[in-house]
Structure formats: C-alpha cells, structure tokens
Short mmCIF file of C-alpha atoms and ligand atoms in Angstrom, two decimals:
data_model
loop_
_atom_site.label_atom_id
_atom_site.label_comp_id
_atom_site.label_asym_id
_atom_site.label_seq_id
_atom_site.Cartn_x
_atom_site.Cartn_y
_atom_site.Cartn_z
CA MET A 1 -3.85 -0.45 47.36
CA ILE A 2 -4.83 -2.18 50.59
CA TRP A 3 -6.62 -4.71 48.46
CA LYS A 4 -3.43 -5.33 46.54
CA CYS A 5 -1.32 -5.90 49.64
CA LYS A 6 -3.90 -8.34 50.97
CA ARG A 7 -3.81 -10.21 47.71
CA TYR A 8 -0.05 -10.57 47.84
CA LEU A 9 -0.27 -11.89 51.36
CA ARG A 10 -3.01 -14.33 50.44
CA GLN A 11 -1.02 -15.60 47.47
CA SER A 12 2.13 -15.83 49.58
CA CYS A 13 4.04 -13.39 47.37
CA LEU A 14 5.94 -12.29 50.45
CA THR A 15 8.51 -9.90 49.00
CA LEU A 16 5.81 -8.19 47.00
CA ALA A 17 3.55 -8.01 50.03
CA LEU A 18 6.34 -6.41 52.03
CA SER A 19 7.10 -3.74 49.43
CA CYS A 20 3.40 -3.19 49.07
CA VAL A 21 3.00 -2.54 52.79
CA ILE A 22 5.99 -0.19 52.78
CA CYS A 23 4.53 1.65 49.84
CA LEU A 24 1.18 1.86 51.57
CA LEU A 25 2.85 3.37 54.63
CA LEU A 26 4.65 5.88 52.41
CA LYS A 27 1.33 6.80 50.88
CA ILE A 28 -0.20 7.33 54.29
CA PHE A 29 2.73 9.58 55.27
CA ALA A 30 2.35 11.42 51.99
CA ARG A 31 -1.24 12.15 52.80
CA GLU A 32 -0.03 13.58 56.09
CA GLY A 33 2.34 15.82 54.15
CA LEU A 34 5.55 14.06 55.24
CA ILE A 35 6.58 12.97 51.75
CA SER A 36 5.98 15.15 48.72
CA ASN A 37 5.68 12.43 46.11
CA GLY A 38 2.81 10.39 47.45
CA ARG A 39 1.72 8.88 44.15
CA ASN A 40 1.64 5.18 43.62
CA CYS A 41 5.37 4.61 44.09
CA PHE A 42 5.19 0.88 43.85
CA LEU A 43 3.62 1.02 40.41
CA GLU A 44 5.83 3.84 39.23
CA LYS A 45 8.94 1.97 40.22
CA PHE A 46 8.36 -0.92 37.91
CA GLN A 47 6.97 1.27 35.18
CA HIS A 48 10.36 2.94 35.07
CA SER A 49 12.11 -0.37 35.03
CA LEU A 50 10.07 -1.29 31.97
CA GLY A 51 11.04 1.54 29.65
CA ASN A 52 11.70 -0.77 26.73
CA GLY A 53 12.82 2.03 24.45
CA CYS A 54 10.98 0.96 21.32
CA LEU A 55 10.34 4.30 19.70
CA PRO A 56 9.90 4.09 15.92
CA THR A 57 10.32 7.85 15.67
CA THR A 58 13.76 7.83 17.20
CA GLY A 59 15.46 5.55 14.71
CA PRO A 60 16.19 1.84 14.75
CA CYS A 61 14.75 -0.09 17.64
CA ASN A 62 16.80 -2.11 20.02
CA LYS A 63 16.43 -5.84 20.53
CA LYS A 64 13.56 -5.43 22.98
CA CYS A 65 11.36 -4.34 20.13
CA SER A 66 11.16 -7.78 18.53
CA GLU A 67 10.22 -9.12 21.93
CA LEU A 68 6.98 -7.16 21.61
CA GLU A 69 5.73 -9.09 18.59
CA VAL A 70 2.77 -11.31 19.37
CA SER A 71 3.01 -13.38 16.18
CA THR A 72 5.46 -15.71 17.90
CA GLU A 73 2.68 -16.97 20.18
CA SER A 74 1.43 -20.46 19.38
CA LEU A 75 -0.93 -20.59 16.41
CA TYR A 76 -0.88 -24.23 15.32
CA GLY A 77 0.27 -23.34 11.86
CA VAL A 78 -2.46 -20.85 10.96
CA ASN A 79 -1.09 -18.41 8.40
CA CYS A 80 -2.60 -15.12 9.54
CA THR A 81 -1.25 -13.23 6.54
CA ALA A 82 -3.23 -15.53 4.27
CA VAL A 83 -6.30 -15.38 6.54
CA LEU A 84 -6.25 -11.58 6.49
CA GLN A 85 -5.96 -11.60 2.72
CA GLY A 86 -9.12 -13.71 2.63
CA GLU A 87 -7.48 -16.84 1.19
CA VAL A 88 -10.11 -19.56 1.34
CA ASN A 89 -7.79 -22.47 2.15
CA ALA A 90 -6.12 -20.67 5.03
CA ILE A 91 -9.52 -19.75 6.47
CA LYS A 92 -10.73 -23.36 6.13
CA ARG A 93 -7.62 -24.58 7.88
CA SER A 94 -8.18 -22.11 10.73
CA GLN A 95 -11.69 -23.51 11.20
CA LEU A 96 -10.26 -26.99 11.67
CA LEU A 97 -7.81 -25.80 14.28
CA LYS A 98 -10.28 -23.82 16.38
CA GLU A 99 -11.06 -26.58 18.84
CA GLN A 100 -7.41 -27.40 19.44
CA TYR A 101 -6.77 -23.74 20.02
CA LYS A 102 -9.58 -23.35 22.54
CA ALA A 103 -7.93 -25.96 24.75
CA THR A 104 -5.04 -23.57 25.41
CA ARG A 105 -7.17 -20.80 26.90
CA TYR A 106 -6.08 -19.03 30.07
CA THR A 107 -8.33 -19.37 33.11
CA ASP A 108 -9.30 -16.64 35.59
CA SER A 109 -6.92 -18.04 38.21
CA TYR A 110 -4.08 -17.97 35.69
CA PHE A 111 -4.31 -14.16 35.61
CA THR A 112 -4.70 -13.87 39.37
CA ASN A 113 -1.58 -15.94 39.68
CA ILE A 114 0.72 -14.40 37.05
CA THR A 115 -0.11 -10.84 38.06
CA CYS A 116 1.41 -11.62 41.44
CA ASN A 117 4.57 -10.38 39.80
CA CYS A 118 3.44 -7.44 37.70
CA GLU A 119 6.80 -6.88 36.12
CA ASN A 120 6.89 -10.41 34.73
CA PHE A 121 3.26 -10.23 33.69
CA ILE A 122 3.81 -7.03 31.72
CA ARG A 123 6.92 -8.41 30.08
CA ASN A 124 5.54 -11.87 29.30
CA ARG A 125 2.31 -10.52 27.92
CA LYS A 126 4.25 -7.96 25.88
CA TYR A 127 2.57 -4.75 26.96
CA ILE A 128 3.91 -1.62 25.31
CA THR A 129 4.83 0.62 28.20
CA VAL A 130 6.17 3.73 26.45
CA PRO A 131 4.26 6.16 24.22
CA LEU A 132 5.20 5.26 20.64
CA SER A 133 5.12 8.79 19.28
CA GLU A 134 5.00 12.36 20.49
CA ASN A 135 1.63 12.81 18.79
CA GLU A 136 0.11 9.89 20.70
CA LYS A 137 1.68 11.05 23.95
CA GLN A 138 0.04 14.44 23.57
CA PHE A 139 -3.36 12.91 22.82
CA PRO A 140 -4.44 10.62 25.64
CA ILE A 141 -7.70 8.68 25.26
CA ALA A 142 -10.08 7.62 28.04
CA TYR A 143 -11.75 4.23 27.80
CA SER A 144 -14.71 2.74 29.59
CA ILE A 145 -14.81 -1.06 29.22
CA VAL A 146 -17.91 -2.91 30.41
CA ILE A 147 -17.38 -6.64 30.90
CA HIS A 148 -18.88 -9.66 32.65
CA GLU A 149 -16.96 -12.77 31.55
CA ARG A 150 -13.90 -14.16 29.69
CA ALA A 151 -10.89 -12.71 31.48
CA ASP A 152 -8.57 -13.97 28.73
CA GLN A 153 -10.43 -12.11 26.03
CA PHE A 154 -10.49 -8.94 28.12
CA GLU A 155 -6.76 -9.19 28.69
CA ARG A 156 -6.15 -9.45 24.95
CA LEU A 157 -8.32 -6.44 24.32
CA LEU A 158 -6.52 -4.49 27.03
CA ARG A 159 -3.03 -5.29 25.81
CA THR A 160 -3.99 -4.35 22.25
CA ILE A 161 -5.41 -0.93 23.15
CA PHE A 162 -3.00 -0.30 26.01
CA ALA A 163 -0.80 2.79 25.89
CA PRO A 164 0.71 4.33 29.04
CA GLN A 165 -0.66 7.79 28.30
CA ASN A 166 -4.26 6.54 28.04
CA ILE A 167 -6.58 5.73 30.93
CA TYR A 168 -8.86 2.72 31.26
CA CYS A 169 -11.89 2.33 33.50
CA VAL A 170 -13.19 -1.23 33.71
CA HIS A 171 -16.75 -1.84 34.81
CA VAL A 172 -17.23 -5.43 35.92
CA ASP A 173 -20.82 -6.63 36.16
CA ASP A 174 -21.56 -6.85 39.85
CA LYS A 175 -23.08 -10.30 39.48
CA SER A 176 -20.12 -11.84 37.63
CA SER A 177 -18.18 -14.62 39.36
CA THR A 178 -15.73 -13.92 42.17
CA SER A 179 -12.89 -15.61 40.28
CA PHE A 180 -13.54 -13.36 37.28
CA LYS A 181 -13.69 -10.22 39.41
CA THR A 182 -10.46 -11.19 41.18
CA ALA A 183 -8.71 -11.85 37.86
CA ILE A 184 -9.72 -8.46 36.47
CA ARG A 185 -8.78 -6.66 39.69
CA SER A 186 -5.41 -8.39 39.63
CA ILE A 187 -4.74 -7.31 36.04
CA ALA A 188 -5.81 -3.73 36.79
CA SER A 189 -3.61 -3.62 39.88
CA CYS A 190 -0.55 -4.01 37.64
CA PHE A 191 -1.12 -0.69 35.87
CA PRO A 192 -1.30 2.84 37.24
CA ASN A 193 -3.69 3.82 34.43
CA VAL A 194 -6.17 0.90 34.63
CA PHE A 195 -8.79 0.87 37.37
CA ILE A 196 -12.06 -0.82 38.28
CA ALA A 197 -15.04 1.52 38.58
CA ARG A 198 -15.79 2.30 42.20
CA ARG A 199 -19.53 1.74 41.76
CA LEU A 200 -20.45 -1.50 40.02
CA GLU A 201 -23.91 -1.99 38.55
CA ASN A 202 -25.80 -5.23 38.31
CA LEU A 203 -26.28 -5.24 34.53
CA VAL A 204 -29.71 -6.18 33.16
CA TYR A 205 -29.99 -6.48 29.40
CA GLY A 206 -32.00 -3.60 27.92
CA SER A 207 -32.15 -1.65 31.18
CA TRP A 208 -30.76 1.68 32.37
CA SER A 209 -27.89 -0.12 34.16
CA ARG A 210 -25.87 -0.31 30.92
CA VAL A 211 -25.85 3.49 30.62
CA GLN A 212 -25.17 3.90 34.33
CA ALA A 213 -22.07 1.69 34.04
CA ASP A 214 -20.62 4.06 31.44
CA LEU A 215 -21.65 7.10 33.48
CA ASN A 216 -19.85 5.67 36.54
CA CYS A 217 -16.70 5.29 34.48
CA MET A 218 -17.03 8.68 32.80
CA GLU A 219 -17.26 10.48 36.12
CA GLU A 220 -14.18 8.75 37.50
CA LEU A 221 -12.22 9.19 34.30
CA LEU A 222 -12.83 12.94 34.45
CA ALA A 223 -11.68 13.09 38.05
CA ARG A 224 -8.61 10.86 37.74
CA HIS A 225 -7.03 12.15 34.54
CA LEU A 226 -7.16 15.80 33.63
CA THR A 227 -5.86 15.87 30.07
CA TRP A 228 -7.50 13.08 28.09
CA LYS A 229 -9.02 14.37 24.87
CA TYR A 230 -11.59 11.81 23.76
CA PHE A 231 -13.73 9.14 25.37
CA ILE A 232 -14.42 5.72 23.84
CA ASN A 233 -16.64 3.05 25.39
CA LEU A 234 -16.19 -0.65 24.75
CA CYS A 235 -17.59 -3.97 25.83
CA GLY A 236 -15.78 -7.27 26.24
CA MET A 237 -16.68 -8.40 22.74
CA ASP A 238 -15.19 -5.40 20.94
CA PHE A 239 -11.77 -5.39 19.37
CA PRO A 240 -9.81 -2.58 17.72
CA THR A 241 -9.26 -2.64 13.98
CA LYS A 242 -6.83 0.29 14.11
CA THR A 243 -3.65 1.02 16.05
CA ASN A 244 -3.54 3.63 18.81
CA SER A 245 -1.68 5.93 16.44
CA GLU A 246 -4.39 5.55 13.78
CA ILE A 247 -7.13 6.07 16.38
CA VAL A 248 -5.43 9.27 17.55
CA ARG A 249 -5.18 10.57 13.99
CA LYS A 250 -8.87 9.84 13.33
CA LEU A 251 -9.85 11.61 16.55
CA GLN A 252 -7.71 14.62 15.67
CA GLU A 253 -9.46 14.83 12.30
CA LEU A 254 -12.79 15.12 14.12
CA LYS A 255 -11.63 18.51 15.47
CA GLY A 256 -13.67 18.31 18.65
CA ARG A 257 -16.80 16.78 17.13
CA ASN A 258 -18.29 13.55 18.40
CA ASN A 259 -18.76 10.57 16.14
CA LEU A 260 -21.54 8.04 16.64
CA GLU A 261 -24.60 6.58 15.02
CA SER A 262 -27.58 8.94 15.30
CA GLU A 263 -30.67 8.65 13.13
CA VAL A 264 -34.39 9.45 13.16
CA ALA A 265 -36.00 6.61 15.11
CA SER A 266 -38.26 4.15 13.30
CA GLU A 267 -41.90 3.80 14.36
CA LYS A 268 -41.13 0.35 15.79
CA LYS A 269 -38.34 1.58 18.05
CA GLN A 270 -40.45 4.37 19.54
CA VAL A 271 -42.31 1.80 21.68
CA ARG A 272 -39.12 1.61 23.72
CA TRP A 273 -39.74 5.03 25.25
CA LYS A 274 -43.53 5.31 24.85
CA TYR A 275 -44.19 2.95 27.76
CA HIS A 276 -42.85 2.58 31.26
CA PHE A 277 -40.57 -0.46 31.56
CA GLU A 278 -39.59 -2.26 34.72
CA VAL A 279 -36.96 -4.78 35.72
CA ILE A 280 -38.75 -7.86 37.05
CA ASN A 281 -36.72 -10.94 38.05
CA GLY A 282 -33.70 -9.66 36.13
CA LYS A 283 -35.64 -9.03 32.90
CA MET A 284 -37.06 -5.89 31.32
CA VAL A 285 -40.85 -5.95 31.20
CA GLN A 286 -43.11 -3.53 29.32
CA THR A 287 -46.02 -2.16 31.36
CA LYS A 288 -49.25 -0.56 30.14
CA LYS A 289 -48.29 2.77 31.68
CA VAL A 290 -47.77 5.39 28.95
CA LYS A 291 -44.83 7.72 29.51
CA LYS A 292 -44.94 11.49 29.22
CA PRO A 293 -43.12 12.38 25.95
CA SER A 294 -39.57 13.71 26.18
CA PHE A 295 -38.91 17.46 25.96
CA THR A 296 -36.45 16.83 23.13
CA SER A 297 -36.65 14.64 19.97
CA ILE A 298 -35.29 11.16 20.51
CA PHE A 299 -32.80 9.76 18.00
CA SER A 300 -31.78 6.17 17.64
CA GLY A 301 -28.24 4.83 17.54
CA SER A 302 -25.78 2.55 19.24
CA ALA A 303 -24.52 2.10 22.78
CA TYR A 304 -21.01 2.87 21.50
CA MET A 305 -19.55 6.25 20.82
CA VAL A 306 -16.51 8.41 20.30
CA VAL A 307 -17.03 11.69 22.16
CA SER A 308 -14.93 14.66 23.18
CA ARG A 309 -13.98 15.50 26.74
CA PRO A 310 -16.22 18.62 26.75
CA PHE A 311 -19.15 16.35 25.79
CA VAL A 312 -18.52 14.15 28.82
CA GLU A 313 -18.09 17.16 31.12
CA HIS A 314 -21.34 18.61 29.81
CA ILE A 315 -23.25 15.44 30.83
CA PHE A 316 -22.49 16.08 34.50
CA LYS A 317 -23.12 19.84 34.42
CA ASP A 318 -26.14 20.48 32.27
CA PRO A 319 -29.63 20.46 33.85
CA LYS A 320 -31.24 19.53 30.51
CA VAL A 321 -29.05 16.43 30.23
CA LYS A 322 -29.96 15.54 33.80
CA GLN A 323 -33.62 15.86 32.85
CA LEU A 324 -33.14 13.55 29.84
CA ILE A 325 -31.29 11.04 32.03
CA GLU A 326 -34.11 10.96 34.59
CA TRP A 327 -36.72 10.59 31.85
CA SER A 328 -34.78 7.69 30.24
CA LYS A 329 -34.41 5.56 33.32
CA ASP A 330 -37.62 3.54 32.82
CA THR A 331 -37.32 3.07 29.04
CA TYR A 332 -36.18 0.03 27.08
CA SER A 333 -32.53 -0.03 26.01
CA PRO A 334 -31.79 3.65 26.70
CA ASP A 335 -28.15 2.95 25.73
CA GLU A 336 -29.34 2.79 22.13
CA PHE A 337 -30.87 6.26 22.12
CA ILE A 338 -29.46 8.45 24.88
CA TRP A 339 -26.05 9.15 23.29
CA ALA A 340 -27.65 9.44 19.85
CA THR A 341 -30.09 11.99 21.29
CA LEU A 342 -27.44 14.02 23.11
CA GLN A 343 -25.50 14.11 19.85
CA ARG A 344 -28.41 16.04 18.28
CA MET A 345 -29.33 18.31 21.19
CA PRO A 346 -28.57 22.03 20.78
CA GLY A 347 -25.75 23.28 22.98
CA VAL A 348 -24.09 19.91 23.50
CA PRO A 349 -20.33 20.15 22.77
CA GLY A 350 -19.29 18.46 19.53
CA SER A 351 -22.91 17.63 18.57
CA GLU A 352 -24.68 17.86 15.20
CA PRO A 353 -27.89 19.72 14.28
CA SER A 354 -31.16 17.83 14.77
CA HIS A 355 -32.22 18.07 11.09
CA PRO A 356 -32.39 14.61 9.40
CA LYS A 357 -29.77 15.80 6.89
CA TYR A 358 -27.26 15.29 9.70
CA ASP A 359 -28.28 11.67 10.36
CA VAL A 360 -25.32 9.30 10.61
CA SER A 361 -25.72 5.56 10.12
CA ASP A 362 -23.63 2.91 11.86
CA MET A 363 -21.66 2.33 8.66
CA ARG A 364 -20.92 6.04 8.32
CA SER A 365 -19.79 6.59 11.91
CA VAL A 366 -16.35 5.37 12.98
CA ALA A 367 -17.35 4.25 16.47
CA ARG A 368 -18.32 0.64 15.84
CA LEU A 369 -18.56 -1.87 13.01
CA VAL A 370 -21.43 -4.31 13.52
CA LYS A 371 -22.86 -6.88 11.11
CA TRP A 372 -26.61 -7.29 11.67
CA LYS A 373 -27.94 -10.64 10.52
CA TYR A 374 -30.86 -9.06 8.73
CA PHE A 375 -28.61 -6.98 6.47
CA GLU A 376 -26.09 -9.67 5.54
CA GLY A 377 -26.04 -11.05 2.03
CA ASP A 378 -25.07 -10.49 -1.55
CA MET A 379 -23.60 -6.99 -1.88
CA THR A 380 -24.13 -7.00 -5.66
CA ARG A 381 -27.84 -7.25 -4.84
CA GLY A 382 -27.83 -4.24 -2.59
CA LYS A 383 -26.96 -5.73 0.80
CA PRO A 384 -24.64 -3.54 2.89
CA TYR A 385 -22.25 -6.34 3.87
CA PRO A 386 -21.33 -9.96 3.09
CA TRP A 387 -22.49 -13.00 5.08
CA CYS A 388 -21.10 -13.56 8.55
CA THR A 389 -18.55 -16.40 8.65
CA GLY A 390 -18.77 -16.97 12.42
CA ALA A 391 -21.97 -17.31 14.42
CA HIS A 392 -24.82 -15.04 15.56
CA ARG A 393 -25.88 -13.73 18.95
CA ARG A 394 -28.97 -11.55 19.32
CA SER A 395 -28.98 -11.13 15.53
CA VAL A 396 -25.42 -9.78 15.51
CA CYS A 397 -22.54 -11.51 13.79
CA ILE A 398 -19.77 -12.92 15.97
CA TYR A 399 -16.94 -12.65 13.51
CA GLY A 400 -15.07 -15.61 12.14
CA ALA A 401 -11.62 -15.57 10.53
CA GLY A 402 -13.34 -15.21 7.14
CA ASP A 403 -14.73 -11.79 8.13
CA LEU A 404 -11.34 -10.20 8.82
CA ASN A 405 -10.50 -9.25 5.26
CA TRP A 406 -13.72 -7.26 4.95
CA ILE A 407 -13.41 -5.78 8.46
CA LEU A 408 -9.98 -4.35 7.74
CA GLN A 409 -11.27 -2.49 4.71
CA GLN A 410 -13.69 -0.47 6.83
CA HIS A 411 -13.01 2.90 8.45
CA HIS A 412 -14.31 2.00 11.93
CA LEU A 413 -11.98 2.12 14.94
CA PHE A 414 -13.53 -0.93 16.64
CA ALA A 415 -15.53 -3.96 15.52
CA ASN A 416 -18.16 -5.91 17.47
CA LYS A 417 -18.56 -8.86 18.20
CA PHE A 418 -15.63 -11.19 18.75
CA ASP A 419 -15.83 -14.23 20.95
CA ILE A 420 -12.86 -16.36 21.87
CA ASP A 421 -15.32 -19.26 22.32
CA VAL A 422 -16.61 -18.94 18.75
CA ASP A 423 -13.44 -18.16 16.80
CA PRO A 424 -10.21 -17.64 18.77
CA ILE A 425 -8.21 -17.49 15.54
CA ALA A 426 -10.13 -14.47 14.27
CA LEU A 427 -9.09 -12.65 17.44
CA GLN A 428 -5.52 -13.89 17.31
CA CYS A 429 -4.98 -12.90 13.68
CA LEU A 430 -6.53 -9.47 14.21
CA GLU A 431 -4.43 -8.92 17.30
CA GLN A 432 -1.26 -9.89 15.44
CA TYR A 433 -2.12 -7.56 12.60
CA ILE A 434 -2.66 -4.60 14.93
CA ARG A 435 0.56 -5.31 16.83
CA GLN A 436 2.62 -5.62 13.65
CA LYS A 437 1.24 -2.32 12.41
CA THR A 438 1.93 -0.74 15.80
CA LEU A 439 5.55 -1.82 15.61
CA VAL A 440 6.15 -0.59 12.06
CA GLY A 441 9.62 0.87 11.94
CA CYS A 442 10.96 -1.79 14.25
CA THR A 443 13.29 -4.45 12.96
CA PRO A 444 12.04 -7.96 13.65
C1 NAG B 1 1.38 -17.20 4.37
O1 NAG B 1 0.55 -16.74 3.33
C2 NAG B 1 1.14 -15.72 2.54
C3 NAG B 1 0.06 -15.21 1.58
O2 NAG B 1 -0.51 -16.24 0.86
C4 NAG B 1 2.34 -16.30 1.80
O3 NAG B 1 2.94 -15.31 0.99
C5 NAG B 1 3.33 -16.82 2.84
O4 NAG B 1 4.42 -17.45 2.20
C6 NAG B 1 2.67 -17.80 3.79
N1 NAG B 1 3.59 -18.13 4.87
C7 NAG B 1 3.84 -19.36 5.24
C8 NAG B 1 4.81 -19.53 6.35
O5 NAG B 1 3.34 -20.32 4.70
C1 NAG B 2 0.73 -20.19 39.87
O1 NAG B 2 2.09 -19.94 39.56
C2 NAG B 2 3.00 -20.90 40.07
C3 NAG B 2 4.41 -20.44 39.79
O2 NAG B 2 4.57 -19.87 38.55
C4 NAG B 2 2.69 -22.25 39.46
O3 NAG B 2 3.56 -23.24 39.97
C5 NAG B 2 1.24 -22.61 39.77
O4 NAG B 2 0.90 -23.82 39.14
C6 NAG B 2 0.30 -21.52 39.30
N1 NAG B 2 -1.05 -21.83 39.70
C7 NAG B 2 -2.09 -21.71 38.86
C8 NAG B 2 -3.41 -22.04 39.45
O5 NAG B 2 -1.97 -21.36 37.73
#
C-alpha cells in the first residue's frame, strides 16, 4: 500500500496519490480499531464501480458484454477461426505476419504507466471483474505464477485466467530487471486478489529455488484466502486451454484428489537424487558426494500440479513432508520429483497409492500439456504427438499457431510452452478462443 502511494507520487498521478494516502490513513485508523471496515478501501471502491453485469446465467447481457471481447484487438488479418481449425493457408499467413505483430508489443514501462489509473487499465484490458456463474463463485482457485521476464505475456496470461473470486500469487525472480519488477508490481497493485510473494527467490535452473518459490506462494495463499479449493501452479510460458468455468468443473470432478504426473523414476533420472548437488556461479553442479537414500520411494513427474487445499495445508504441517523437503534441497531438479513423490506418499490428502498401477503419465494428467522434442513425430507410427510447429527450448516445444488445433483436442487445463517472441499469433488466437468461450451466452 505504501509502495503504491509512492508510485503514484513518483508518476505524478496526484489525485490517485491523494486518495491513496487517505486510504492508507484510514487503514492505519482501522488497525487502531477506529474504523470497522479496514480492508483495502481504495481497491474495493473501484471494484464496485466495475461491476459490468455480464452474467450469462442471468439472461441476455447488456452492452458492456461485447466490450469484453478480445477478438477486436489488432490481428493484421489473421483468421483465428481458420487457424484453430488447422487450415494450412491461414497458419502460413500467420507465420508471415509474426514479425509485424511483434513490433506492437507492450513494454514494461507501458504497464507501469497505464496502471497509474487502475480503473482505466482494467477496462481497457477487458478484465472480467464479476464471477460468471454461481458455481465458479463458490469454487475459488489459488494460483502461484513464477515469472522472470515478458511483462506483456504475463499480463495476457493473467487477464485470461483472472476471476475476482480466485487468488493469484506472483513470484518474480529476484534477479529480474527493475523495470520488469515494477511493471508486475504495478499490475498486481490494481487487483485486491493479485499479490507479489513477500519472499522472492533468486531462481537457479534445476535447483531447489524453483520449489521454494511455489512454497512461498502456497504459504501466503493459505494465509490470505481462507476458502480456495484447489491450487494450480504456473510459469510465465503457460497458457490455459480451458475457461475458468471448465477448469472448475474438472476440479470438481476430481472430488478432492490431486492430479499430476507421477511415475516410477527411470534409472537415468535417479542420478538426480543419488548425489549431492551444489549451486556454483549460478549453475547446478554434481559433486562426488553420495546422498543417503530417501526414507520414501521417489517418483518422477512435472513441476506443475493441480492439488487440493488439504494437500497444501498438509505440506506445512506434516513432519514427514518436512523431512522430504530437507532431504531434497541438495538434489537436481527437485521440482520434477517432489510433488510426484508426495502424490504417492501414504497419508497425504488427495494422493494415490504407491503401486505402479497408479502411475499417471503427463498425457494422462490434466495439469500440463507439454510436447517433448524426443516424442514428436508421426502418430500413425506410434509417436504420442505430432511435430511441433514453433520452436524448441530445452527439448520442449514452444507452440506455433499450427499446434493449436491439436492442443484444443486435449483434456489438459494448461499448455506449456508459449512465447510471445516465437509466435505471438498462437497466443493471441488461443486467448481469443478462451475469451469467446468464456462469454458464451453473451450477444456480440
Ligand atoms: C475465417 O475462417 C473461417 C473458417 O475457414 C471461415 O468460415 C470464415 O469465413 C473466415 N472469416 C473471414 C473473415 O475470412
Ligand atoms: C504514459 O502515459 C501518458 C498518458 O497516457 C503518455 O502520454 C505517455 O507517453 C506514456 N508514457 C509511456 C512511457 O508509455
């Protein structure tokens, strides 16, 4: 809050700075017991003023509803309907327009600037500020989003998954640029249900810090919001392939169980926790020191999960989990086994038995859709998925517009990876699709 007032002053948003200071004073009085409603009045005020009344369940929508469509945003003549249907010519055309499109990207300072007036920001960027159904309202979701660059891509992700009943913790890599951090803080400051994690880790690829970032968010999410039902973690390169309503329905079908990749670990992967690893000059290095084996069997999986609130609560209460956490801290890429292991540990809420019959592959879990380079190819010859049409990073496909048709046929809630630098049109068309589906029942 103080940070926000300072920002307004610095940016010479004087009226906003003044109301911010007044609000801050009210908050201080509230803490002293002078005012009963000491919550973030400034934020609540404009949230009320934004009730745009687009509720598909309560009959025809008013005019504001069409204002929430994102398809009207500049696309240089790309036909997203055709792209999503996999039409070759439309996809080819989108490839030609990519470079032109990249030139229109928003910079970090753009976000710092436009969020000076949150009300305008929320309206111009078409955030949906009311719960769209009673079912969604009664089923809030907690998100942890770990990012380090590309404020514009983060903002797109946020506005696509944003719902006022949900809560979003954003972990910004401590070593990311000041302009990036300021942009993300500015965006978060516009929403009562989006916050930056209090403790920020310096993220080192393959190290414990990745898990710690999620743990920092988990702990704060539990403390700040008492009724969320499920937890989902994301990174900046994820994007939803389902609407909030569809995500809620999928989570309700899980009936309290968690859903994530968890399989018996291959011989090759076991090296990751057989030896003691150390961070040296910002890189993970394997030492000759052999580690004491874990007290529980280690399973392999993904850094991304869909877990129940009791699962998250259990992490901070259970001594056995604490023991596993301590043991994992000097291993390689613990993010890719710790959640998978907890998912198979007896007594963990929503978990599955440890027997291999309960193994779940990435394609069978709903948490994340990923195309690994090694597995791409001809599906009629036994490959699990078609070739990537974008680019690769660390052997993972960065989706191109040509991947969307296949992606939308899968059951996963989120897909990884998207990169606005590789194919901005893939992101734009997917975002449009999700928004259109979200607004079903609204007249254009
Ligand atoms: C976009 O493509 C769809 C599917 O091929 C087609 O039906 C539609 O007419 C196209 N729209 C425009 C504006 O060209
Ligand atoms: C900030 O916003 C103002 C007013 O909308 C505009 O004139 C200015 O160019 C913007 N600055 C940046 C860096 O975007």
